[in-house]
Short mmCIF file of N, CA and C in Angstrom, two decimals:
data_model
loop_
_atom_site.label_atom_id
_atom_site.label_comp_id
_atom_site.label_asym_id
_atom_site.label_seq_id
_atom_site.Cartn_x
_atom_site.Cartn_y
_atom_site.Cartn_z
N UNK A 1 65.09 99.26 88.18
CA UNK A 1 64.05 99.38 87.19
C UNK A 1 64.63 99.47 85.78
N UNK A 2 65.74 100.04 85.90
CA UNK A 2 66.15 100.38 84.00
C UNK A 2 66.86 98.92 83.94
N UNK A 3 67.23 98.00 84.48
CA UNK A 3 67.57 96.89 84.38
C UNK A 3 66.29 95.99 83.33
N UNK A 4 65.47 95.80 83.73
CA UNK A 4 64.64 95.68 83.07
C UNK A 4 63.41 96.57 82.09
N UNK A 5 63.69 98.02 81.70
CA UNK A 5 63.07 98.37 80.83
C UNK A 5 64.44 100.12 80.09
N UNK A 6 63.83 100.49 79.60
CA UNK A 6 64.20 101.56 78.89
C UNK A 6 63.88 102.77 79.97
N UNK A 7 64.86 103.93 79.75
CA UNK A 7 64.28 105.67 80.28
C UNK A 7 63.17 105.65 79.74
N UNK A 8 63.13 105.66 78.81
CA UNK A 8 61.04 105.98 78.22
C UNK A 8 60.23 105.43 78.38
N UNK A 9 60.68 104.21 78.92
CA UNK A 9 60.01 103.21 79.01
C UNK A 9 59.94 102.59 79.86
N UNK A 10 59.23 103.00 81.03
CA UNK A 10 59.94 101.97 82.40
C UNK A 10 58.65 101.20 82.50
N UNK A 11 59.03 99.62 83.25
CA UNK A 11 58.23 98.56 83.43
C UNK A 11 57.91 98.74 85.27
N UNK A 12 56.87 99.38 85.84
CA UNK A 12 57.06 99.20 86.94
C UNK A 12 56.93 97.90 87.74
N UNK A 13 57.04 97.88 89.32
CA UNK A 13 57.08 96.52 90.21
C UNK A 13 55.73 95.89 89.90
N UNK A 14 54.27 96.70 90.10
CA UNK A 14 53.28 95.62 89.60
C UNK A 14 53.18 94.95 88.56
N UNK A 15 53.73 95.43 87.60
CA UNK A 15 53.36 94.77 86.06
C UNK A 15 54.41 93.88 86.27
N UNK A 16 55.55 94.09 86.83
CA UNK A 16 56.68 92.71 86.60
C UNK A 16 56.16 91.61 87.58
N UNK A 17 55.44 92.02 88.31
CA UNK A 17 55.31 91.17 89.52
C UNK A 17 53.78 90.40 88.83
N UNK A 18 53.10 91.00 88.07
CA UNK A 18 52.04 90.50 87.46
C UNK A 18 52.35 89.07 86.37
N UNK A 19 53.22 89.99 85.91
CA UNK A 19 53.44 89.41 84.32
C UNK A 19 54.75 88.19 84.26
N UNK A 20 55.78 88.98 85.16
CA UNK A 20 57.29 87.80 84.97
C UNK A 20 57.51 87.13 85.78
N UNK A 21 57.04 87.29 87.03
CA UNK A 21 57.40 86.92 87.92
C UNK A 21 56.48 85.42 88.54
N UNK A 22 56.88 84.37 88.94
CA UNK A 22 56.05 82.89 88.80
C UNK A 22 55.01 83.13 90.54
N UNK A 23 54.04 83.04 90.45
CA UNK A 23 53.29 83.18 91.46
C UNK A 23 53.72 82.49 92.43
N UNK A 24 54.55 81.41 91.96
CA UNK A 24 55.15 81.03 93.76
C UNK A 24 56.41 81.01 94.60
N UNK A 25 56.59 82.40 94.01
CA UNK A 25 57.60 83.21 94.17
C UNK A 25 56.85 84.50 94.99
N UNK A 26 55.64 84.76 94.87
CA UNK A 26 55.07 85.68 95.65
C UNK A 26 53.92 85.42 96.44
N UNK A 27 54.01 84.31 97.09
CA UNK A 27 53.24 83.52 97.97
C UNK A 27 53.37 83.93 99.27
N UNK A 28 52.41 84.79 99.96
CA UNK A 28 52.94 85.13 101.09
C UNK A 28 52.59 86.84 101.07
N UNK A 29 52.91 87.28 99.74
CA UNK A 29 52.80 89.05 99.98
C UNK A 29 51.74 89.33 99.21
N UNK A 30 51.60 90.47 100.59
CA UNK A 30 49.62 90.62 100.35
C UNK A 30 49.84 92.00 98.62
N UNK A 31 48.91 92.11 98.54
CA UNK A 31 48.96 93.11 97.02
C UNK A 31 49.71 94.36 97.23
N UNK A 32 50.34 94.42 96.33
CA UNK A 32 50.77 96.24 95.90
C UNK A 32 49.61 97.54 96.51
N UNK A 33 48.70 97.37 96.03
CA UNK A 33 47.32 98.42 95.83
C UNK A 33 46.85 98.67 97.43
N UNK A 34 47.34 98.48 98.15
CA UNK A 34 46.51 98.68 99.72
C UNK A 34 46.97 100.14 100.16
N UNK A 35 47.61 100.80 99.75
CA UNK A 35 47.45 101.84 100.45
C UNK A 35 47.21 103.06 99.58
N UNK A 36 46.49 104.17 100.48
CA UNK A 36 45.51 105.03 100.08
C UNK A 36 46.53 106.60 99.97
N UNK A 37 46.83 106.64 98.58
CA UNK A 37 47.59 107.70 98.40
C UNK A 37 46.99 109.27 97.81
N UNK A 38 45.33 109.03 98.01
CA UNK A 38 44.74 110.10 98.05
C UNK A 38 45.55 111.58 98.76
N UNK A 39 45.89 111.58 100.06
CA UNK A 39 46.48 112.58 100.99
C UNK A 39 47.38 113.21 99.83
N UNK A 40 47.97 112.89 98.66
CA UNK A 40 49.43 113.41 97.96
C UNK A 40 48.54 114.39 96.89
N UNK A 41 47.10 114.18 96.62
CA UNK A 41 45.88 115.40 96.31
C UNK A 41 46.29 116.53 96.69
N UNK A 42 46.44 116.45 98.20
CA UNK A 42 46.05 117.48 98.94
C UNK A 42 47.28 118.04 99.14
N UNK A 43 48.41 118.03 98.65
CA UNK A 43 49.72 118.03 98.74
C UNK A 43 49.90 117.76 100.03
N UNK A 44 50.11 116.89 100.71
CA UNK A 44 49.89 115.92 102.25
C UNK A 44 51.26 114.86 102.17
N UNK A 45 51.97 114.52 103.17
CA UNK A 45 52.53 113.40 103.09
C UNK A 45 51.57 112.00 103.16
N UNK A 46 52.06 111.46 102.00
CA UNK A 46 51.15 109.99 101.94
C UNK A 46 51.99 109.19 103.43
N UNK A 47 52.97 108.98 103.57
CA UNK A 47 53.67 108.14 105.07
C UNK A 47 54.04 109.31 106.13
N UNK A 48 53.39 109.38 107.13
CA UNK A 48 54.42 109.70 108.18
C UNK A 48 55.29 109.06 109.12
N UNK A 49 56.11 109.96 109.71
CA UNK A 49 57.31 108.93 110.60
C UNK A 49 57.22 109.64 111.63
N UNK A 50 56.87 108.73 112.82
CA UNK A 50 57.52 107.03 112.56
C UNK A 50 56.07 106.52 111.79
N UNK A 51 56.69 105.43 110.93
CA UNK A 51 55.65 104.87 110.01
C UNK A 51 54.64 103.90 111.20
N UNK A 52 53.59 103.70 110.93
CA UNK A 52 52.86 102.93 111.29
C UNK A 52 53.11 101.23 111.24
N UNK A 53 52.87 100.51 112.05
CA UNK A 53 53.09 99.09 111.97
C UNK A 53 52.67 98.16 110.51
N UNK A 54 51.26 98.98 110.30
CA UNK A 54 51.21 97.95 108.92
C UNK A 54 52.00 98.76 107.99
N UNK A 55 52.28 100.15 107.83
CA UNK A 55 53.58 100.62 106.72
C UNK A 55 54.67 100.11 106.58
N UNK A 56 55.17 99.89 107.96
CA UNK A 56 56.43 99.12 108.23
C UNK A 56 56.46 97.81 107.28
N UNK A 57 55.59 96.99 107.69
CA UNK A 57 55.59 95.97 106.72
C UNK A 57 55.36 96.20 105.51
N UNK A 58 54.52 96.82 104.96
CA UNK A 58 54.87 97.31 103.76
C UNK A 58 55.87 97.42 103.20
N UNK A 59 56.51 98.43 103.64
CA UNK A 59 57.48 98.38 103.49
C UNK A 59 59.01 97.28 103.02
N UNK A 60 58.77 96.67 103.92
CA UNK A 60 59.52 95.31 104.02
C UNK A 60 59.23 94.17 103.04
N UNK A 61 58.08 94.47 102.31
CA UNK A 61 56.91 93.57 101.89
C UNK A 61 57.48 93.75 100.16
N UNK A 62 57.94 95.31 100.47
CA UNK A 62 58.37 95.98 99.20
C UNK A 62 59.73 94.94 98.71
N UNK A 63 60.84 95.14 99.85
CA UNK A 63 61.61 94.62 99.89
C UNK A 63 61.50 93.35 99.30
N UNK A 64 61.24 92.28 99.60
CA UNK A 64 60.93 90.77 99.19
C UNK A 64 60.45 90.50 97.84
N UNK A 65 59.35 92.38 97.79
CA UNK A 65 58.99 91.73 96.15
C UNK A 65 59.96 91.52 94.88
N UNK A 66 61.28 92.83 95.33
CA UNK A 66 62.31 93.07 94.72
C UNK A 66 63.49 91.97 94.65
N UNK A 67 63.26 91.62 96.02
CA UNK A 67 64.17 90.11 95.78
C UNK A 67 63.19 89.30 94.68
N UNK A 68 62.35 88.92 95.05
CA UNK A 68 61.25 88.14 93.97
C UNK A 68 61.68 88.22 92.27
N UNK A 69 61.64 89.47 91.99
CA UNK A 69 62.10 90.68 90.97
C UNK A 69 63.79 90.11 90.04
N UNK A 70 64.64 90.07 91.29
CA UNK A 70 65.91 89.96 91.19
C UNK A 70 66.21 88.48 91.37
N UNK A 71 65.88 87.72 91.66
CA UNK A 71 65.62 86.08 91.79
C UNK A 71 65.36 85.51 89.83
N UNK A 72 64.00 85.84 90.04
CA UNK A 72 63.90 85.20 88.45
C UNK A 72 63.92 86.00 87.07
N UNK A 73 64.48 86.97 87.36
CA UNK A 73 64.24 88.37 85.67
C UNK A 73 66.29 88.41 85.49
N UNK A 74 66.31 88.36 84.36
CA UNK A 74 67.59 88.11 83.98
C UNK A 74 67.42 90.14 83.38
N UNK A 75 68.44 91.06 84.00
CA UNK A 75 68.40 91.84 83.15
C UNK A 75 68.15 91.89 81.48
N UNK A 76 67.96 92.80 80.52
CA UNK A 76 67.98 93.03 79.58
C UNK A 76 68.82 92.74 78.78
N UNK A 77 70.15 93.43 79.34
CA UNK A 77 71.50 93.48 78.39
C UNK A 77 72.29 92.57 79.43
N UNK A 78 71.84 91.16 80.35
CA UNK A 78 72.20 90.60 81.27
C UNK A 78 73.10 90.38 81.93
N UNK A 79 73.52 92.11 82.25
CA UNK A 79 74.20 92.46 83.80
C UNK A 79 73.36 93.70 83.91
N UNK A 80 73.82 94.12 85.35
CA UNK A 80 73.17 95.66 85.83
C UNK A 80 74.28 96.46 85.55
N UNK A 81 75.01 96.58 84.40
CA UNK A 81 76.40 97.76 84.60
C UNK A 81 75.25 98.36 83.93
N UNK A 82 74.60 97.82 82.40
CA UNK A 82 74.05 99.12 81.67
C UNK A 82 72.77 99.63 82.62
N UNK A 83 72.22 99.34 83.49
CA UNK A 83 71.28 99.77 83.90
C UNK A 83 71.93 100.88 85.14
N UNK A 84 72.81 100.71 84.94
CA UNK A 84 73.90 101.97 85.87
C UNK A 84 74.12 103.10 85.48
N UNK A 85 74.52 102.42 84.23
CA UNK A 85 74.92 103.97 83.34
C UNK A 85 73.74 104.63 82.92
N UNK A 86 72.35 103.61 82.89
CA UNK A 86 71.23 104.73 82.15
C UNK A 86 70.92 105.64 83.30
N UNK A 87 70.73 105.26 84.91
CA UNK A 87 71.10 105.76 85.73
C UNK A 87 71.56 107.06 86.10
N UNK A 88 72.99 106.94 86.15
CA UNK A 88 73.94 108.28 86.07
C UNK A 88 73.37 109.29 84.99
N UNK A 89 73.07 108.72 83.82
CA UNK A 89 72.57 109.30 82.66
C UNK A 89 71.35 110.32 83.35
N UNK A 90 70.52 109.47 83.82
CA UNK A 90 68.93 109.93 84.13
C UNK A 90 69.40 111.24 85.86
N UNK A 91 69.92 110.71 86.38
CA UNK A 91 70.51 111.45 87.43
C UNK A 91 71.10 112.97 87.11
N UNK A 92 72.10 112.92 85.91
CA UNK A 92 72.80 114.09 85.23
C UNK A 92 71.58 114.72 84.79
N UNK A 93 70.73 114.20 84.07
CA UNK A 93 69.61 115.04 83.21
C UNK A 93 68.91 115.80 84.72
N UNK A 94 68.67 114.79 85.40
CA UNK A 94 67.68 115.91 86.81
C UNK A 94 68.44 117.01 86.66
N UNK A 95 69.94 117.33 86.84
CA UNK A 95 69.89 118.78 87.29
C UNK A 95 70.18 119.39 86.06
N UNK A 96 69.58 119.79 85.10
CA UNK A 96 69.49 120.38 84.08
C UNK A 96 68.02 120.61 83.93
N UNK A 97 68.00 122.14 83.67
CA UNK A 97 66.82 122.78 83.58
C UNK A 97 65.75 122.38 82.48
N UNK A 98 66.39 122.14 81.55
CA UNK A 98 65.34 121.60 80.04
C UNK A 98 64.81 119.98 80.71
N UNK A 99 65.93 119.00 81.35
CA UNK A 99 64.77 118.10 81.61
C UNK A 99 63.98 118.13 82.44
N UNK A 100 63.66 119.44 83.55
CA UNK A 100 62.63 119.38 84.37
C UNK A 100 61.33 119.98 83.43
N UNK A 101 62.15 120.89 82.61
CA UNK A 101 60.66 121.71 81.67
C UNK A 101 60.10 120.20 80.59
N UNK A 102 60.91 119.56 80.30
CA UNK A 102 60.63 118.41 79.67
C UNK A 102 59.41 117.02 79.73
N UNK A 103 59.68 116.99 81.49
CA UNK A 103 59.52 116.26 82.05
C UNK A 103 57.87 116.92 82.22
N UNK A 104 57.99 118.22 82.53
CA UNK A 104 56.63 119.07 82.91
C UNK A 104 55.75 118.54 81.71
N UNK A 105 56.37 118.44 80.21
CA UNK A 105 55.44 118.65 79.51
C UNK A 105 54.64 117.44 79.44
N UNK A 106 55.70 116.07 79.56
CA UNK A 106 55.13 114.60 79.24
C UNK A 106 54.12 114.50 80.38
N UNK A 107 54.55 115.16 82.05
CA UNK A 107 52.88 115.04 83.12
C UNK A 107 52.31 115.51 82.30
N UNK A 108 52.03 116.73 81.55
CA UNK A 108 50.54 117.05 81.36
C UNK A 108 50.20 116.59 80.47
N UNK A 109 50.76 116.21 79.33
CA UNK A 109 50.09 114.62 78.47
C UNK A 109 49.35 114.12 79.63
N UNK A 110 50.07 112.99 80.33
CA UNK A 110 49.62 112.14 80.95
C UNK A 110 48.36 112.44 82.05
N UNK A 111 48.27 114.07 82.97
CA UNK A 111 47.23 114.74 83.23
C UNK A 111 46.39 114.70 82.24
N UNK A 112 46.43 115.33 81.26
CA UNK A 112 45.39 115.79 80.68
C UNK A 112 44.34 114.58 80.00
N UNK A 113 44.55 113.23 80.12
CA UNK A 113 44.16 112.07 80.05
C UNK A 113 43.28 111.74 80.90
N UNK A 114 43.62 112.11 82.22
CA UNK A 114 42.78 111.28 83.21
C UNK A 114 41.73 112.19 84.09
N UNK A 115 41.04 111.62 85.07
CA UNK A 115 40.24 112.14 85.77
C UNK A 115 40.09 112.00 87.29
N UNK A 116 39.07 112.52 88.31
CA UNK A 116 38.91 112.50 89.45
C UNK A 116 40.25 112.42 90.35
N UNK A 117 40.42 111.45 91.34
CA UNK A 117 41.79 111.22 92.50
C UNK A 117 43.07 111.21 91.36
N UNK A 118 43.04 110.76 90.72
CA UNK A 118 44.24 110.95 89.57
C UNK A 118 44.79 111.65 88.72
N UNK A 119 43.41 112.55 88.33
CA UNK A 119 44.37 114.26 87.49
C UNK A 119 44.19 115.16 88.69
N UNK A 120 43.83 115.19 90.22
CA UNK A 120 44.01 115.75 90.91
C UNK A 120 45.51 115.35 91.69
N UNK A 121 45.78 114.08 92.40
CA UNK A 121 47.01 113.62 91.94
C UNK A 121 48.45 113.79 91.45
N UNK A 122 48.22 114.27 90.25
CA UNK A 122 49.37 114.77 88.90
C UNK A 122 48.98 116.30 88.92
N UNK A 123 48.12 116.85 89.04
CA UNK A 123 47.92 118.60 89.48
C UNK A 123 48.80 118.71 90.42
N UNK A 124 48.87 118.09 91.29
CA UNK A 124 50.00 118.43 92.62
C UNK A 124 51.17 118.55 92.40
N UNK A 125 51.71 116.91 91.75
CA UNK A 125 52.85 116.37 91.38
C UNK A 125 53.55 117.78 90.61
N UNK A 126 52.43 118.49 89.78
CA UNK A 126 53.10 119.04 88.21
C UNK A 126 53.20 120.80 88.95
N UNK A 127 52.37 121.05 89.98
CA UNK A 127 52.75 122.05 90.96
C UNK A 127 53.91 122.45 90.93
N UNK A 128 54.41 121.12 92.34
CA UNK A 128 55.23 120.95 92.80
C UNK A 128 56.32 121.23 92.21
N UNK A 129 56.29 120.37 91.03
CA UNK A 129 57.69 120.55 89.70
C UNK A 129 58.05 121.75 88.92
N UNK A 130 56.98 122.54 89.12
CA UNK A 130 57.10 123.70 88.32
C UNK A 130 57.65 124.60 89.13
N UNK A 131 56.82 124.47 90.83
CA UNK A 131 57.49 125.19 91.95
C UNK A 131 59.27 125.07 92.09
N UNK A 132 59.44 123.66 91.80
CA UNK A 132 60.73 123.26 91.85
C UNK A 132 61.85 123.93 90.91
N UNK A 133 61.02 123.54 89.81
CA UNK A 133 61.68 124.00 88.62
C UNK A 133 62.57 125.65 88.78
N UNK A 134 61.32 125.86 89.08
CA UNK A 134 61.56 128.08 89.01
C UNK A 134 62.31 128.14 90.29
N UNK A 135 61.95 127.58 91.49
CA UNK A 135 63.47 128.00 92.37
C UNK A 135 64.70 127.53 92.10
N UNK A 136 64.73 126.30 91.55
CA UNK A 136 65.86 126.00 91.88
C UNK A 136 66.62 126.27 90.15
N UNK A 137 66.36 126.55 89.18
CA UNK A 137 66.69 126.82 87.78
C UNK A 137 66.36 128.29 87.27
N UNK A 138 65.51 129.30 88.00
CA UNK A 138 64.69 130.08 87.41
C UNK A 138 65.58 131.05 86.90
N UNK A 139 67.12 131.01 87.43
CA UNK A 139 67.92 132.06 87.06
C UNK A 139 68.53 132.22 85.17
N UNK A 140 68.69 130.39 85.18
CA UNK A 140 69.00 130.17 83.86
C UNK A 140 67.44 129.79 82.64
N UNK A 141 66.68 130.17 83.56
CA UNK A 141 65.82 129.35 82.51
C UNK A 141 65.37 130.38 81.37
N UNK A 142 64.72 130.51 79.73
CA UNK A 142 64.49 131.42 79.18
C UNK A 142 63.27 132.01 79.34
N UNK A 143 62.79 132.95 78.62
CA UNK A 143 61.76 133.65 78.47
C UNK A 143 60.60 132.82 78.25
N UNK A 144 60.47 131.95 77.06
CA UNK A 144 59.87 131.31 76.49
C UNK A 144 59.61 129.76 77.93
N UNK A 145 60.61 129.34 78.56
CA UNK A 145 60.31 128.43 79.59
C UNK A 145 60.14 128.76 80.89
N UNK A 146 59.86 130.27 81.22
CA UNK A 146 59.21 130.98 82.53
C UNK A 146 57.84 130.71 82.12
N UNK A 147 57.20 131.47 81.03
CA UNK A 147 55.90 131.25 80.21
C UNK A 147 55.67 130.00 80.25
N UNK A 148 56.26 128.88 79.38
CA UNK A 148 55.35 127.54 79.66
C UNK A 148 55.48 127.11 80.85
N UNK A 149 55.95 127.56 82.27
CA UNK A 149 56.17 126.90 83.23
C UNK A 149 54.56 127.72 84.24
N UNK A 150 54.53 129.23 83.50
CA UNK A 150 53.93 129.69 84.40
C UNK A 150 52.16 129.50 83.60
N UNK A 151 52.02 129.16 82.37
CA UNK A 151 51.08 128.39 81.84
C UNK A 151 50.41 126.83 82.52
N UNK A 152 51.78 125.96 82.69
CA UNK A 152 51.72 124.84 83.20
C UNK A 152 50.73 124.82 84.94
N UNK A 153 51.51 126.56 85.19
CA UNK A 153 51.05 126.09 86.88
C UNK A 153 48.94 126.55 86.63
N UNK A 154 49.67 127.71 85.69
CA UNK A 154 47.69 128.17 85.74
C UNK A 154 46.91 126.85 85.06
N UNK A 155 47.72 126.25 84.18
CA UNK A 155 46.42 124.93 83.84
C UNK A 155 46.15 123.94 84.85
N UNK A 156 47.29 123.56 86.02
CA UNK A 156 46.87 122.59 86.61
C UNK A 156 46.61 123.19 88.08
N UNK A 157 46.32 124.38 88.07
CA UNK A 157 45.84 125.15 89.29
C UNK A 157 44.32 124.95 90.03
N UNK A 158 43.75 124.69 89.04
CA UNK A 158 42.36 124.69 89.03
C UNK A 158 41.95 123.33 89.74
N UNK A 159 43.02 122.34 89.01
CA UNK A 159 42.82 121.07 90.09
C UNK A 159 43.57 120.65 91.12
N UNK A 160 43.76 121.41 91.43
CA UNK A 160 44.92 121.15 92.62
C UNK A 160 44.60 121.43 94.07
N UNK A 161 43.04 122.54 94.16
CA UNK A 161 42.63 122.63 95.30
C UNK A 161 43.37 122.68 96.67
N UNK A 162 44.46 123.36 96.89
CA UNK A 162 45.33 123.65 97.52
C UNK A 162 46.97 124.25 97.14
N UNK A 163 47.44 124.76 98.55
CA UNK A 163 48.65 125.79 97.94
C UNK A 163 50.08 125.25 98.16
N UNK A 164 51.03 125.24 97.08
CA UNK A 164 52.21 124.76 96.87
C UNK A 164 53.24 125.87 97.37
N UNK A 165 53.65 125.58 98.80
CA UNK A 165 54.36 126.35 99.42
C UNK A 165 55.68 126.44 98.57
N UNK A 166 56.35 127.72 98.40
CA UNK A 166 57.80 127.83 97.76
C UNK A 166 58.85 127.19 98.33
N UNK A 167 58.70 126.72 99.59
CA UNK A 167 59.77 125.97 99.94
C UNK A 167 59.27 124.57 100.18
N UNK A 168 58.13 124.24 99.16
CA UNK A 168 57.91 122.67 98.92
C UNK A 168 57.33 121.76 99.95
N UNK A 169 57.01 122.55 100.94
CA UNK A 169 56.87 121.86 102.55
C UNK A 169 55.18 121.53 102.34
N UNK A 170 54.74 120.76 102.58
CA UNK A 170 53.45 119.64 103.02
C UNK A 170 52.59 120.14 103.69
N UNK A 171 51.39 119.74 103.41
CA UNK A 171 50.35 120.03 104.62
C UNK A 171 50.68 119.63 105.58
N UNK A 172 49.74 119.70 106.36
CA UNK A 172 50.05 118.65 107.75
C UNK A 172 49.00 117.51 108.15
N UNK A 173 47.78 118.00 107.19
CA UNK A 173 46.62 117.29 107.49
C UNK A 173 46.34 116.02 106.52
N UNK A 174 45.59 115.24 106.63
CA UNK A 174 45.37 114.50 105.70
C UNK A 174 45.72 113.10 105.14
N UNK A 175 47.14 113.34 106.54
CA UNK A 175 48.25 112.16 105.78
C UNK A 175 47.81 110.70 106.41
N UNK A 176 48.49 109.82 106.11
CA UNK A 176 48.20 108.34 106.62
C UNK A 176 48.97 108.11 108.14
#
């Protein structure tokens, strides 16, 4: 993905597959949009395993689009070394505590935008992250980023309609 766009800026598979990619090059694979990722609401696994026969293909389906992807899009800076290093870059930042509080703040931009299956959705997601955040950082984190973390969880609590176990573990119900 950073091959073709920026950290701030990422271009995901539908839009490349919309926009760059020559339609008969994707002749054959049925749409992106078919599966129902409502269950990740409910903090639920959207796939279980063993995956189902049409996931499977999906799956695989994924695969091909990426060849598709990698066939006709000339990287950016046209090789993948720099899209390596933004990479490692983006990898190093995960385990550092400021870019998970960081990261918290740009979801709830992006929450606080939307509505119905989708800011319920990102309520989970931003749960989850905050849950994440405080176990696995909470020792180093400051005063001031316990507070916006524990702000973060009471604003998106309300839509979240279910409970974010401390050790991150899933419903059981709900899933595909």
């Amino acid at each position: 993905q950073l091959a073709y766009s920026t950290p701030g800026w990422r271009l995901g598979m539908a839009h490349m597959l919309a926009n760059c990619v020559p339609q008969s090059m994707q002749s054959g694979l049925p749409s992106k949009d078919q599966n129902d990722y409502s269950p990740h609401a409910m903090n639920s696994r959207v796939w279980r395993f063993p995956m189902a026969s049409d996931l499977q293909s999906y799956a695989v389906d994924d695969l091909h689009r990426i060849e598709c992807i990698l066939r006709t899009q000339t990287p950016w800076e046209g090789n993948y070394c720099r899209a390596k290093q933004h990479t490692e870059v983006f990898v190093a930042k995960l385990e550092q505590p400021a870019y998970g509080v960081e990261w918290i703040k740009q979801a709830l931009d992006f929450y606080e935008r939307k509505d119905g299956d989708v800011r319920q959705q990102k309520a989970v997601t931003i749960a989850r992250a905050v849950t994440h955040v405080k176990k696995v950082h909470g020792e180093v984190l400051d005063k001031k980023q316990h507070r916006f973390l524990d702000a973060a969880l009471n604003q998106v609590q309300q839509d979240c309609h279910c409970e974010i176990p401390t050790d991150l573990s899933f419903a059981t119900t709900a899933a595909i």
